[in-house]
Every structure is written in structure tokens, then in C-alpha cells.
Rosetta silent file (secondary structure, phi, psi, omega in degrees, C-alpha in Angstrom):
SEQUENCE: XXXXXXXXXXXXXXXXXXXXXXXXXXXXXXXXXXXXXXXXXXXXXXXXXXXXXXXXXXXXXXXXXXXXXXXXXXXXXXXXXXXXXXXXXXX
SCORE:     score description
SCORE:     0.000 S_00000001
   1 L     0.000  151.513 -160.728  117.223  108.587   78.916 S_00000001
   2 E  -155.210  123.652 -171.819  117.812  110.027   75.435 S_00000001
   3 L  -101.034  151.446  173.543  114.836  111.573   73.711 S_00000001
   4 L  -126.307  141.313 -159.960  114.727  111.019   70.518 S_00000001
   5 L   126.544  -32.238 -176.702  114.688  113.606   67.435 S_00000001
   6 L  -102.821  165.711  178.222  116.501  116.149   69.190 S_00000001
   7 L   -39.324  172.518 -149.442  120.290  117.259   69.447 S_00000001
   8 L   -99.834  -40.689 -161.402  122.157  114.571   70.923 S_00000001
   9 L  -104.476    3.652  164.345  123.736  116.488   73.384 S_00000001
  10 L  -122.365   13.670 -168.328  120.527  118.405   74.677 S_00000001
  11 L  -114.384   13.152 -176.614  118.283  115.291   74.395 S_00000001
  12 E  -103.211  153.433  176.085  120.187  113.026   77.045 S_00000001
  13 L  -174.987  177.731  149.106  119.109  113.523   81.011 S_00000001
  14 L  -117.855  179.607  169.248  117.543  111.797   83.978 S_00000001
  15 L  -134.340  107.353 -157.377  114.921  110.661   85.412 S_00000001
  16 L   -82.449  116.760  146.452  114.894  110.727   88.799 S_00000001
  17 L  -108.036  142.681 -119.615  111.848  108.698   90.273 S_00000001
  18 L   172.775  129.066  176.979  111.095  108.603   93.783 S_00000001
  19 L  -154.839  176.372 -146.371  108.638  108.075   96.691 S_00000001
  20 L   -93.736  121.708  174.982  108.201  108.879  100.072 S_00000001
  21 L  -154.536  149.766 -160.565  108.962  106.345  103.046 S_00000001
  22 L   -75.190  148.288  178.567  109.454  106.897  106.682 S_00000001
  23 L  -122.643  147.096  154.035  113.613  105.705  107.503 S_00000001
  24 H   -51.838  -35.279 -167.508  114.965  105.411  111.028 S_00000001
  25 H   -89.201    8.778  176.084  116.844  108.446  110.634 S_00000001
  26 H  -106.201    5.882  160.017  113.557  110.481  110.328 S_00000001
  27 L   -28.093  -42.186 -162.834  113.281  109.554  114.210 S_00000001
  28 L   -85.554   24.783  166.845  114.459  112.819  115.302 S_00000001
  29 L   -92.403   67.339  168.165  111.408  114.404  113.708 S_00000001
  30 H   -64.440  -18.408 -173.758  108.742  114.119  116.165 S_00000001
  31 H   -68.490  -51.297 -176.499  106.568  116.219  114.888 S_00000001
  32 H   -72.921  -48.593  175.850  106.618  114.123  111.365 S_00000001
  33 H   -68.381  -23.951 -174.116  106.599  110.436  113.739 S_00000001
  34 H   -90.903  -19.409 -177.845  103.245  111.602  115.839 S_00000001
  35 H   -76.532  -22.923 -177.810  101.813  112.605  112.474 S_00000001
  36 H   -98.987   35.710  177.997  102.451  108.957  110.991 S_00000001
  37 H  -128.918  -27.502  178.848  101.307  107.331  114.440 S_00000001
  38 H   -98.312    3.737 -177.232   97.950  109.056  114.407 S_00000001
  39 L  -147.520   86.597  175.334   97.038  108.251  110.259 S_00000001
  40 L   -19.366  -20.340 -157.875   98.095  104.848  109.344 S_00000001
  41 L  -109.774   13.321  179.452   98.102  105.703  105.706 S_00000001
  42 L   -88.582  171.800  -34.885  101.035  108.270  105.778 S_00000001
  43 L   -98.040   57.363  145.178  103.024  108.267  103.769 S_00000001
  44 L   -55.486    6.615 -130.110  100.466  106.567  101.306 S_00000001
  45 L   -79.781  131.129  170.587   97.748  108.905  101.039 S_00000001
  46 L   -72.966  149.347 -149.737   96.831  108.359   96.822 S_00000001
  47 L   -61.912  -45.493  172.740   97.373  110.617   94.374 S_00000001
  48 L   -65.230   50.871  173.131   93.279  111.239   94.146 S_00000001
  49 L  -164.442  100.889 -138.654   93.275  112.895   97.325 S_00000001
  50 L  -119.615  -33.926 -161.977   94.220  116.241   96.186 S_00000001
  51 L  -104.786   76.067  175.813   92.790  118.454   99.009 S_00000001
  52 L   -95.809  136.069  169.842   95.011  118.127  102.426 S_00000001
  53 L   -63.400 -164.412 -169.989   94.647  119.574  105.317 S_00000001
  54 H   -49.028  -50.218 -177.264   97.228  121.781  107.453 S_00000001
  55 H   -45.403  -81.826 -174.957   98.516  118.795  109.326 S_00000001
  56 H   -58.146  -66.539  167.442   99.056  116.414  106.333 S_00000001
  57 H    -6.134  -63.267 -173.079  100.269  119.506  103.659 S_00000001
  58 H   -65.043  -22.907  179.698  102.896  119.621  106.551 S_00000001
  59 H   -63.296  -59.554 -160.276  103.437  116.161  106.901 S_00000001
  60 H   -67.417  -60.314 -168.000  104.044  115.782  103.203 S_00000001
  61 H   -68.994  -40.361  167.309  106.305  118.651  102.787 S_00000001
  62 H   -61.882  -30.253  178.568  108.513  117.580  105.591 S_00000001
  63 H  -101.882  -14.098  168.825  109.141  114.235  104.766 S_00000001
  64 H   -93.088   23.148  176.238  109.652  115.197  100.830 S_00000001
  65 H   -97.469  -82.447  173.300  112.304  118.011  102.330 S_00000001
  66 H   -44.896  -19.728  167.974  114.160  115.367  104.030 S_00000001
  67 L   -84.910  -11.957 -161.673  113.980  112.544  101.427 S_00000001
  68 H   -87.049   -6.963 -160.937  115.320  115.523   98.137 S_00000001
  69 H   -86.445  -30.107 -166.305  117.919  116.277  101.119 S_00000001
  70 H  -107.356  -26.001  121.079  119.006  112.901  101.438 S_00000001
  71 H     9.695  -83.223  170.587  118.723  112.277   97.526 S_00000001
  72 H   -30.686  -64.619 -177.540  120.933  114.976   96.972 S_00000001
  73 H   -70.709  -39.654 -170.649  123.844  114.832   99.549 S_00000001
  74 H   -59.714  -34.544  169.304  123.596  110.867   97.909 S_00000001
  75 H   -59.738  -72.379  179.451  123.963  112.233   94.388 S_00000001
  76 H   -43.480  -75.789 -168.145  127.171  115.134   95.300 S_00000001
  77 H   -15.777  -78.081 -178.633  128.496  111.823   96.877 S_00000001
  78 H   -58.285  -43.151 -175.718  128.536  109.642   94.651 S_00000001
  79 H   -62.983  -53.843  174.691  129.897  112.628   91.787 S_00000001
  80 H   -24.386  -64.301 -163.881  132.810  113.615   94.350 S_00000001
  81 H   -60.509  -39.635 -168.078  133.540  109.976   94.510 S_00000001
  82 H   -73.989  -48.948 -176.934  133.578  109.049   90.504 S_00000001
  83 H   -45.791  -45.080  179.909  135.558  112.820   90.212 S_00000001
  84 H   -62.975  -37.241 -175.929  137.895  111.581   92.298 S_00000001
  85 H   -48.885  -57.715  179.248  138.048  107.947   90.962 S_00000001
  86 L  -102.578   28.702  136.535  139.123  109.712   87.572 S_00000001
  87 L   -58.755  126.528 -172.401  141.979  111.736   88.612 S_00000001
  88 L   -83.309  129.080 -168.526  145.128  110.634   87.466 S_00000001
  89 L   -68.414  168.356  179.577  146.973  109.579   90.521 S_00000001
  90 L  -127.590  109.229 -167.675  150.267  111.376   91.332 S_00000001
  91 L  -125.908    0.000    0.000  153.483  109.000   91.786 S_00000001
């Protein structure tokens, strides 16, 4: 993304977009699986629904821990890999 009008080299970035979905690997959460077993609509709830209780607040925050977590280690990954990629080999 490159905004445009500004220095060239402060106006490029990304934009990370991103939404919340239950994975197999969030089995070992029970706490996070009995909350999406008793409210059908996690983790849909819309954006107009502004006021959540304890339960859901917790709900929400747990499974947006674990998706920036897996986001993240996917990101280093992926840099590691390209860093490596463009090392000049040693023969």
C-alpha cells in the first residue's frame, strides 16, 4: 500500500486484514470451545453489538490472542525464510 503525497519511503506499509475463526488447533482451549458450543454466533457476533458481557469480552480476547499469535510466528517465518533465501550461499 503506498499512500500517496507523502515521502516515498515513509508512505509505503501494510495492511494487515484479518478475522476471527475457530481452527482445530484452538482444541486445547476448552474454556474458548464450551464458550462457542453454548452461543452459536461466536465468533460472529456483528460489529453493532458493542456492549459484551464477561464471558464473551473473554471469549473475544482469547481467540484474537491466539489468532495475532499465530499471525505473527507466520509472519517471523516467512521473513527468516526470504532472509535466508537471500544469502549468498557459501561454496
Amino acid at each position: 500500500m503506498v499512500h500517496p503525497g507523502g515521502k516515498v519511503e515513509a508512505s509505503k506499509g501494510w495492511l494487515v486484514y484479518g478475522t476471527l475463526a475457530l481452527y482445530g488447533s484452538d482444541a486445547a482451549d476448552w474454556d474458548l470451545l464450551e464458550y462457542a458450543q453454548r452461543h452459536s454466533i461466536f465468533p460472529g457476533d456483528g460489529t453493532a453489538r458493542q456492549w459484551f458481557d464477561a464471558a464473551t469480552f473473554s471469549a473475544y480476547q482469547q481467540l484474537g490472542r491466539r489468532t495475532a499469535c499465530r499471525m505473527i510466528d507466520a509472519a517471523v517465518e516467512q521473513a527468516e525464510k526470504r532472509a535466508r533465501e537471500e544469502q549468498p550461499s557459501r561454496s
